[in-house]
Coordinates of C-alpha atoms in Angstrom, one line a residue:
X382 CA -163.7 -84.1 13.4
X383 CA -166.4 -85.7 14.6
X384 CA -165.3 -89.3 13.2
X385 CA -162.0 -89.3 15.6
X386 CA -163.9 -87.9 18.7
X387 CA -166.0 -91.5 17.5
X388 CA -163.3 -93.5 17.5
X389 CA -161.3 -91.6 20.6
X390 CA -164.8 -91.7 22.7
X391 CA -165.2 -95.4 22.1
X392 CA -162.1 -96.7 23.8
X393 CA -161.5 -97.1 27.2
X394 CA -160.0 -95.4 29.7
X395 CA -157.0 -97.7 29.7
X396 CA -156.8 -97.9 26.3
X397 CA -156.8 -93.6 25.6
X398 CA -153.5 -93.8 28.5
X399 CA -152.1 -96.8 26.1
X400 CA -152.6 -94.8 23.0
X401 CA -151.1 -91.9 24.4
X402 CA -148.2 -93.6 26.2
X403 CA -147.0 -95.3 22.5
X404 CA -147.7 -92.2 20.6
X405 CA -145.4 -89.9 23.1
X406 CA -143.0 -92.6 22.2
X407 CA -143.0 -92.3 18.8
X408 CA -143.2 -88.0 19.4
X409 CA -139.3 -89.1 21.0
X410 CA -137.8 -90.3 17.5
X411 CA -139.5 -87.2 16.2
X412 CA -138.0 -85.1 18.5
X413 CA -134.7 -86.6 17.5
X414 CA -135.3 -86.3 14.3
X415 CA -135.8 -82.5 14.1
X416 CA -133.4 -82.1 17.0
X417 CA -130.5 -83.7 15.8
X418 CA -131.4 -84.4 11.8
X419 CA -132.8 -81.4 10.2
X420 CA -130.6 -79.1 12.2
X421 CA -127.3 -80.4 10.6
X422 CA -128.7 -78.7 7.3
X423 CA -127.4 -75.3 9.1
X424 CA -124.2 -76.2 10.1
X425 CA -122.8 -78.7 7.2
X426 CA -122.8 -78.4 3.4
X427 CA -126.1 -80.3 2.1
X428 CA -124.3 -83.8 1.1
X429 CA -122.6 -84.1 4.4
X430 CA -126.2 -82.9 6.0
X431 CA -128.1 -85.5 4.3
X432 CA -125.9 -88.1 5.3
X433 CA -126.1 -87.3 8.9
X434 CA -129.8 -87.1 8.8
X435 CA -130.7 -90.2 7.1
X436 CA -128.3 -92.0 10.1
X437 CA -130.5 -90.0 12.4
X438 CA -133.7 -90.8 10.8
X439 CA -133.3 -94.6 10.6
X440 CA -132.4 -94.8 14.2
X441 CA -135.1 -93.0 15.3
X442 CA -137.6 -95.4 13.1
X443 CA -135.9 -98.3 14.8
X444 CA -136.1 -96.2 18.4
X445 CA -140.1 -96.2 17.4
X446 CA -140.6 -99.6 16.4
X447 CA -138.7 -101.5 19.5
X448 CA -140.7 -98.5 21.6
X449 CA -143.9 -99.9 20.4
X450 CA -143.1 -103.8 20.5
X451 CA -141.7 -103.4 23.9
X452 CA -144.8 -101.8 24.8
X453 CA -146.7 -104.8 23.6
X454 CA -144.5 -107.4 25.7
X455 CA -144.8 -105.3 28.6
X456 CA -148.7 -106.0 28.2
X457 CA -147.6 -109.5 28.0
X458 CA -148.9 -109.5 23.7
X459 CA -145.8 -110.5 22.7
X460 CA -142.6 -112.0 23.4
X461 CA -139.2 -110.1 24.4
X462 CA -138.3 -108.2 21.8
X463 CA -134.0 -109.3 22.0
X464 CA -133.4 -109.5 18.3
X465 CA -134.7 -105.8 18.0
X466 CA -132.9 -104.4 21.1
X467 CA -130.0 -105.9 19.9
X468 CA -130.0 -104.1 17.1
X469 CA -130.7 -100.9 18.4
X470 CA -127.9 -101.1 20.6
X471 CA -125.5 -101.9 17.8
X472 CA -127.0 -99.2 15.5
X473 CA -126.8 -96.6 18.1
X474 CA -123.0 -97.5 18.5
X475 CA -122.2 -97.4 15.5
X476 CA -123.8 -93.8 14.2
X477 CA -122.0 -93.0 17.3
X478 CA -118.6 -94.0 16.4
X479 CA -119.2 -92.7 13.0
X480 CA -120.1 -89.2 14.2
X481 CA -117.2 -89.1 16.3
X482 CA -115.1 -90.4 13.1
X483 CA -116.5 -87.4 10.8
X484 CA -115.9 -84.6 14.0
X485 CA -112.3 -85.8 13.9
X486 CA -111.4 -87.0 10.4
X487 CA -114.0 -85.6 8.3
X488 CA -114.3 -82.2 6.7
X489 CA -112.5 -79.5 8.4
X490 CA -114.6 -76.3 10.6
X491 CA -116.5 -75.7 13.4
X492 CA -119.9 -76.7 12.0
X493 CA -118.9 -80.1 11.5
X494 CA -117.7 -81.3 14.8
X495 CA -120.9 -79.3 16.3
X496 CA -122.9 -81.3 14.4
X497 CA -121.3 -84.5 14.3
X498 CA -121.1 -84.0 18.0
X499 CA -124.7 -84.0 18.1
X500 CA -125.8 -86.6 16.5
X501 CA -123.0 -88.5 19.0
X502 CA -124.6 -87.6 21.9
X503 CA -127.9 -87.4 20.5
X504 CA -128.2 -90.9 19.5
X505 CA -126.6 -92.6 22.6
X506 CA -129.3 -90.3 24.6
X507 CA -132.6 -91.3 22.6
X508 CA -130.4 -95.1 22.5
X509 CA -129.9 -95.5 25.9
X510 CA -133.8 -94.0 27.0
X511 CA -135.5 -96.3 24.6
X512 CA -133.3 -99.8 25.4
X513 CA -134.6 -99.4 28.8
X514 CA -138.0 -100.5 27.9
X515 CA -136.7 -103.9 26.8
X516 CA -135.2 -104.7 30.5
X517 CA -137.0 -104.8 33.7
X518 CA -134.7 -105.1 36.3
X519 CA -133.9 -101.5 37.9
X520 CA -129.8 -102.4 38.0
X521 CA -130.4 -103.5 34.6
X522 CA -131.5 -99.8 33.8
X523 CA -129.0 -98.6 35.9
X524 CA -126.3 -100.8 34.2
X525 CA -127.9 -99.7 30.5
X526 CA -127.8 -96.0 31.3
X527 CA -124.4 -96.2 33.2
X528 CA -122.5 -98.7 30.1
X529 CA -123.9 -96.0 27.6
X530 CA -122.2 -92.9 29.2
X531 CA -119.0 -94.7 30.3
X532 CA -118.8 -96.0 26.5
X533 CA -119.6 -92.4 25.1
X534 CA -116.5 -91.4 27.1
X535 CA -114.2 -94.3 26.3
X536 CA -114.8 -94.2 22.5
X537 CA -114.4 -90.4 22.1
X538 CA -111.2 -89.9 24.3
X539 CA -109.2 -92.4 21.9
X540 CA -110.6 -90.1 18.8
X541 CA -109.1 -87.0 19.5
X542 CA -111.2 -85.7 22.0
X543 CA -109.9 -83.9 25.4
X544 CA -110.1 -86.1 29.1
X545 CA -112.1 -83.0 29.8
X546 CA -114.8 -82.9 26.5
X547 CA -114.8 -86.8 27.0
X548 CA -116.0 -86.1 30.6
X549 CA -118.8 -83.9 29.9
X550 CA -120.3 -86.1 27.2
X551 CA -120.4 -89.1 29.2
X552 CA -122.2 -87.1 31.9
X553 CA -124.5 -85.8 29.5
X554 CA -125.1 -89.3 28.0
X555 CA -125.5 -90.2 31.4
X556 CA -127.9 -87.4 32.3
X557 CA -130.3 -86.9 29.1
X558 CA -130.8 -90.7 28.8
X559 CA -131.2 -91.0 32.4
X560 CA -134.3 -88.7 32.4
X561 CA -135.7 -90.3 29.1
X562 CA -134.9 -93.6 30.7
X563 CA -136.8 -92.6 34.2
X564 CA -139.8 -91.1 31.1
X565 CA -140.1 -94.2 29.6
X566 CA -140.0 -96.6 32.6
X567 CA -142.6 -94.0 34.7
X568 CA -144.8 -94.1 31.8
X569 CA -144.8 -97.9 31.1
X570 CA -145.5 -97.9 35.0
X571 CA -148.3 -95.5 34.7
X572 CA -150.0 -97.4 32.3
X573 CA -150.2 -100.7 34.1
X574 CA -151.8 -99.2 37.5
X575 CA -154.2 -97.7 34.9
X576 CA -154.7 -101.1 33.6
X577 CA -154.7 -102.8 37.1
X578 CA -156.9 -100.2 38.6
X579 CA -159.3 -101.1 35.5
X580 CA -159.5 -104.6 36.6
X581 CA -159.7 -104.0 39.8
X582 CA -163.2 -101.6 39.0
X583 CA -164.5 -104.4 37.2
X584 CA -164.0 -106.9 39.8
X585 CA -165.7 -104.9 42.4
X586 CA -168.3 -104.5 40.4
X587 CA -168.8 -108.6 39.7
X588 CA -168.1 -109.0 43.3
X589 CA -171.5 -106.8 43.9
X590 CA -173.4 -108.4 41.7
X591 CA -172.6 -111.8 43.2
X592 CA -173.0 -110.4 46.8
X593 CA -176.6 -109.4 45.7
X594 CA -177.4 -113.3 44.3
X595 CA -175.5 -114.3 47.8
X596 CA -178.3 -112.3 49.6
X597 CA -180.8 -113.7 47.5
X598 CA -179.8 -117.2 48.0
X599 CA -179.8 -116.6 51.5
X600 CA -183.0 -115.7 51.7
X601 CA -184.7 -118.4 49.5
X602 CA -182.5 -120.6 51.9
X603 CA -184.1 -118.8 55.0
X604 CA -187.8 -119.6 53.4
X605 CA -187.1 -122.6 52.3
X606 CA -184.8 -124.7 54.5
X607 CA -186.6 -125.6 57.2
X608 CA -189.7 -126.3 55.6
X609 CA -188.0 -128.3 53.1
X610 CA -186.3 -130.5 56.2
X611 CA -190.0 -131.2 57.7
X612 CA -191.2 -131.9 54.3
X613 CA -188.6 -134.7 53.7
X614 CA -188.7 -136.3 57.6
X615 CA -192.7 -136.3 57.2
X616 CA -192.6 -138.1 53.7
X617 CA -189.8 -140.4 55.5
X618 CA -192.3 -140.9 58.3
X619 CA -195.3 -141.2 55.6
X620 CA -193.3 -144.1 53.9
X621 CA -192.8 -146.0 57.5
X622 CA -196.3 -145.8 58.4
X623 CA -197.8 -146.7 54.8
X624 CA -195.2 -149.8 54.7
X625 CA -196.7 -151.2 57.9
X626 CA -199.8 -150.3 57.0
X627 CA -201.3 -147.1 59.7
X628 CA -203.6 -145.0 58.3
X629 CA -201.9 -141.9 59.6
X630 CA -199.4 -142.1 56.6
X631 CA -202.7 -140.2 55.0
X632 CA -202.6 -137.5 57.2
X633 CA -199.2 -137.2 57.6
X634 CA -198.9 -136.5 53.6
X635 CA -201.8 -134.2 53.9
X636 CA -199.2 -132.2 56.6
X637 CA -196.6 -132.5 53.6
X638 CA -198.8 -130.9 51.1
X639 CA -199.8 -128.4 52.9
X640 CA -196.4 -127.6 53.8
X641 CA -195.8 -127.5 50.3
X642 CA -198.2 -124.9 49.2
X643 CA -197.0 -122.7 52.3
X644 CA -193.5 -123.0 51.5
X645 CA -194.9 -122.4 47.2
X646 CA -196.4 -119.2 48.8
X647 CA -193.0 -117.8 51.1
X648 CA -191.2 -118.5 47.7
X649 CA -193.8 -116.3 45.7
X650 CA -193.4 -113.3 48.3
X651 CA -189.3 -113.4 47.6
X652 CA -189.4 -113.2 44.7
X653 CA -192.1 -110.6 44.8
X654 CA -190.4 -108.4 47.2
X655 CA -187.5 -108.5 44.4
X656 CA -189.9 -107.6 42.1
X657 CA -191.8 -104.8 43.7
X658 CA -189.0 -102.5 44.5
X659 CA -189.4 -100.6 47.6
X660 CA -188.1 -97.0 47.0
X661 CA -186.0 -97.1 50.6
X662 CA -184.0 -100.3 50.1
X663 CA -183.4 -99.3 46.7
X664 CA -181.5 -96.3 47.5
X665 CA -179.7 -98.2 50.6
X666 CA -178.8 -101.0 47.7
X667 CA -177.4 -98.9 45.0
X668 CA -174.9 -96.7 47.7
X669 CA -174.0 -100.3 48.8
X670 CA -173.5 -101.8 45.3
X671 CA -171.7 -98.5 43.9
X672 CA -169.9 -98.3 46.7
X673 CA -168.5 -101.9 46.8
X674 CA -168.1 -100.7 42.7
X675 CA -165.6 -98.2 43.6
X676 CA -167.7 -95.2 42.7
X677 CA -168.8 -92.4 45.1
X678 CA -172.6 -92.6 45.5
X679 CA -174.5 -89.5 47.1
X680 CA -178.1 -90.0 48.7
X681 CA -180.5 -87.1 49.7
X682 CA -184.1 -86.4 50.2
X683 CA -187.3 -88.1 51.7
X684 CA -189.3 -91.2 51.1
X685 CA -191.2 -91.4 53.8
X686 CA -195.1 -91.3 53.1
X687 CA -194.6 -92.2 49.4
X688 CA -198.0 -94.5 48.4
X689 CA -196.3 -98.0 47.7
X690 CA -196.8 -98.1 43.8
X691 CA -194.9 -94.8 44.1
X692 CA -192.5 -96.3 45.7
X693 CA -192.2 -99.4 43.7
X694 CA -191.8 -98.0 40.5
X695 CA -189.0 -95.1 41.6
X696 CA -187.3 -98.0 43.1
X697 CA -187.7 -99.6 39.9
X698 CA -185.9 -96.3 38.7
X699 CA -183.1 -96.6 41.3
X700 CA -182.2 -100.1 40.3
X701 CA -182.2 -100.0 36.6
X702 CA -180.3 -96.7 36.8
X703 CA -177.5 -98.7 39.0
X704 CA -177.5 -101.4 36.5
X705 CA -176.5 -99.4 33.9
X706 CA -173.6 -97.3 36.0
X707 CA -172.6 -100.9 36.3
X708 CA -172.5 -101.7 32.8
X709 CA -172.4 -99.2 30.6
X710 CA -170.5 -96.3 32.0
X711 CA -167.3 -95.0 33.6
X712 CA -168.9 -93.0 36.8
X713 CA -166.5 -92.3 39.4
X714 CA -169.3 -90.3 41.2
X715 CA -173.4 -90.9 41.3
X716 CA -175.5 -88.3 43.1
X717 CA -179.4 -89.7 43.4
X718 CA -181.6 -87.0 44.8
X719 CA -185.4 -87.5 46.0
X720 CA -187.5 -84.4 46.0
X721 CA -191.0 -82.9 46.1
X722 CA -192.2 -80.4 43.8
X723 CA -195.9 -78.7 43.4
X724 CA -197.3 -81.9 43.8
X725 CA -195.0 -84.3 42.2
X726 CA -192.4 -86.6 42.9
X727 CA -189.1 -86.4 41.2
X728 CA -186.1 -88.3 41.4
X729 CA -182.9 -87.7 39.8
X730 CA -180.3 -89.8 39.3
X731 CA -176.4 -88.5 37.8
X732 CA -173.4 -89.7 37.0
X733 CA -170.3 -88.4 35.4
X734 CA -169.6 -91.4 32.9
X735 CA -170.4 -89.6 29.5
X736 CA -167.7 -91.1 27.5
X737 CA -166.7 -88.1 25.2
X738 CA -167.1 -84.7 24.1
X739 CA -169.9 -84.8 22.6
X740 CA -172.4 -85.8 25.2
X741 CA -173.1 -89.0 24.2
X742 CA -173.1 -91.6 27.3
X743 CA -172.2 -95.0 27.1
X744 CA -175.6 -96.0 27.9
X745 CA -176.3 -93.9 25.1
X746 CA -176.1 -94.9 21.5
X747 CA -174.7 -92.8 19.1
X748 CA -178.4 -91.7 17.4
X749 CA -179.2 -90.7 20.7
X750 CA -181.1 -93.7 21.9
X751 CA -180.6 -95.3 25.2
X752 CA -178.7 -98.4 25.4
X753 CA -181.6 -99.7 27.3
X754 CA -184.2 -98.8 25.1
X755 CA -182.6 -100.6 22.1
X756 CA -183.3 -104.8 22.3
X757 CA -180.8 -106.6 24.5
X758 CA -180.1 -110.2 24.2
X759 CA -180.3 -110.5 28.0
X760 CA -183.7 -109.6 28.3
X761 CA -183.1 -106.5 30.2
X762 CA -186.1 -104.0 30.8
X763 CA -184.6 -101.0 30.3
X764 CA -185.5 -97.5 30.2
X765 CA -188.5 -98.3 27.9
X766 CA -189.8 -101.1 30.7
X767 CA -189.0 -98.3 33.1
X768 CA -191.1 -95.5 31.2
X769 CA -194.1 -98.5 31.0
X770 CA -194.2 -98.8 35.3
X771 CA -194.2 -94.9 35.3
X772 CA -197.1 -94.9 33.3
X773 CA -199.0 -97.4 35.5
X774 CA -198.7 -94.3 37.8
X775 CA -199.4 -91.3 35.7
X776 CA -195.6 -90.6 35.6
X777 CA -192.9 -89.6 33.2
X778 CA -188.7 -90.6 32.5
X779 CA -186.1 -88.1 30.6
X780 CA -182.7 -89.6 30.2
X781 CA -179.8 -87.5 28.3
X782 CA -176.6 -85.8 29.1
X783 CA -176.7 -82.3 31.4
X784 CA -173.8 -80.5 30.5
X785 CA -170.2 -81.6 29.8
X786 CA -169.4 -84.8 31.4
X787 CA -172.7 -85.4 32.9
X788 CA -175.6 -87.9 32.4
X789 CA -178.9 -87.6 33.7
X790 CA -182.5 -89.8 34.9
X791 CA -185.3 -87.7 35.9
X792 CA -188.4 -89.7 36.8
X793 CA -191.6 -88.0 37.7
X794 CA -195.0 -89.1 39.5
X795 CA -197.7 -87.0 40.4
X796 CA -199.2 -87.3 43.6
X797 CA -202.6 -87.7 45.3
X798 CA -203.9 -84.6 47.5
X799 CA -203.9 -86.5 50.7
X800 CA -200.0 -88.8 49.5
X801 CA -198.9 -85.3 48.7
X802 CA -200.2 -83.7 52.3
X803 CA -199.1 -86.7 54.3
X804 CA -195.5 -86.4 52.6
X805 CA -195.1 -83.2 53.2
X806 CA -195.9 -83.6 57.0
X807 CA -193.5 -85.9 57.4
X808 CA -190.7 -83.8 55.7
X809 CA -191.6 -81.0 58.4

């Protein structure tokens, strides 16, 4: 078992509803199969039965194969699939007329019109259902569902059959493929919001990530543009002066390299603050970024008095932890929780994006390792780079699932005496 819980736990979310969407399709021909087929064997002789059930058993393989390509041009994979509704409709009229044929000139008794009425009305219902995935337009549906009853009538009134019989199989025709029709067309539905609602996740997501280099952009721009401007109208006025010959063109290149070297050192503390996480605008960053992500993000606890190496490498915590909700899982909620305890700092960080049953998250490998800790091609730190700035401060990292559904980072730092006393001052 645990090979298809592999295979099941590595799809995506919108793949599982696509699996299960073409697989209740194919469950419908072997419905109609065991419905309609198998039960003639106890109402006909066996010859008569097998004859009937073969009929039933070829149109349902057809119903599943134009279920499953329709499916696929819906998805836009593959083109319309006309030459295979076409034949479905043909093959489903003519088991139809051919049931209705046996029922009236066929072997005499009750247990052959019963069952040759059931594989008429059978087929035209699993028929009609299944054609509607090949159309689009709703009066197209309409007109598909609505020409299949009205035919069921109009061919069985001419065999033998009373206005009255006629009447009640065209409503049921009309009734049964109706509701597999609305099935089919709801579930074809379903699955593209899944789909769309995947995109959509993942574009929120990119559009965070680009809002965070936008920030940064703006503040290099911040640093940077106006000493850049002075820089070039100083060289410009450097040029002027050397070209007639002023010795203040020496000065005024002295002004520009030491504008230079400020502006070298503005750039070196941007970067720097990006680099030495502060614990506070981490947490204010990732309910920001998970929240522009489409997932719920819940803050608690208190930062305040933390010494700033502390800080720096929970933030450090905070961000990679984002990251990978960002990457790697399926969240739809993220709780991150700061909190003293005898001495110690913990933080917490959980999310429900384990991918399957058996714990493993998809930032976690199936030996058990993080995704993080394995080598990336980007570069990435990960939770190993994470468990080297805890150590700088004493401090430890446990990443792994906690409980069914759940995945969870606990980072711990020890604190000072006096850090420890001043934070718990300013928590009362």
């Amino acid at each position: 078992m645990r090979r298809p819980r592999r295979w099941w736990g590595r799809m995506s979310t919108p793949a599982k509803v696509e699996t299960y969407t073409r697989w209740s399709f194919h469950f419908f021909g072997l419905i109609e199969v065991l419905t309609i087929g198998v039960s003639a064997f106890d109402q006909v002789g066996p010859r008569l039965a097998t004859g009937l059930s073969l009929l039933v058993v070829l149109h349902a393989a057809v119903c599943m194969l134009f279920s499953s390509r329709a499916l696929d041009w819906t998805r836009g994979r593959r083109a319309q699939p006309l030459r295979l509704l076409w034949t479905l409709a043909v093959l489903t009229a003519v088991i139809a007329i051919g049931a209705v044929g046996i029922a009236e000139r066929g072997p005499g008794g009750d247990g052959v019109d019963t069952a040759a009425g059931s594989v008429f009305g059978g087929v035209l219902c699993f028929g009609a259902g299944t054609l509607t995935l090949g159309v689009r337009n709703r009066r197209r549906v309409v007109a598909l569902v609505g020409g299949f009853a009205v035919g069921a009538g109009v061919v069985s009134f001419p065999l033998g059959m009373p206005g009255i019989a006629s009447a009640a199989v065209a409503g049921l025709v009309l009734v049964a493929g109706g509701f597999l029709a609305f099935t089919s067309i709801f579930s074809v539905w379903l699955l593209n919001a899944v789909y769309t609602l995947d995109e959509a996740k993942e574009t929120r997501a990119r559009l965070a990530v680009a809002e965070e280099r936008l920030r940064f952009g703006r503040d290099l721009h911040d640093v940077m543009g106006r000493n850049l401007a002075v820089i070039a109208l100083k060289s410009e006025l450097a040029v002027q002066l050397s070209r007639r010959g002023r010795p203040e063109a020496v000065e005024q290149m002295i002004e520009v390299q030491r504008i230079a070297q400020e502006s070298q050192r503005e750039v070196r503390d941007v970067v720097r603050g990006y680099r030495e996480a502060d614990l506070e605008v981490e947490l204010t960053g990732a309910r920001g970024v998970l929240t522009a992500a489409g997932i719920d993000c819940e803050v608690s606890g208190e930062t305040s008095g933390l010494p700033s190496e502390v800080q720096s490498a929970l933030g450090w915590v905070v961000r990679e932890a984002t990251t990978n909700v960002l990457r790697h899982g399926d969240a739809e909620k993220v709780a991150v929780v700061v909190r003293m305890s005898e001495g110690r700092v913990v933080l917490t960080v959980e999310n429900d994006g384990v991918a399957d049953a058996t714990g493993t998250s998809p930032a976690v490998g199936p030996d058990g390792t993080a995704a993080s800790d394995r080598p990336a091609a980007s570069g990435g730190s990960g939770l190993a780079g994470l468990r080297e700035r805890l150590s700088a401060v004493d401090g430890t990292l446990e990443a792994g699932s906690a409980g069914k559904g759940v995945f969870r980072l606990t980072a711990e730092v020890p604190l000072p005496s006096a850090a420890a006393g001043a934070v718990l001052e300013a928590a009362s």
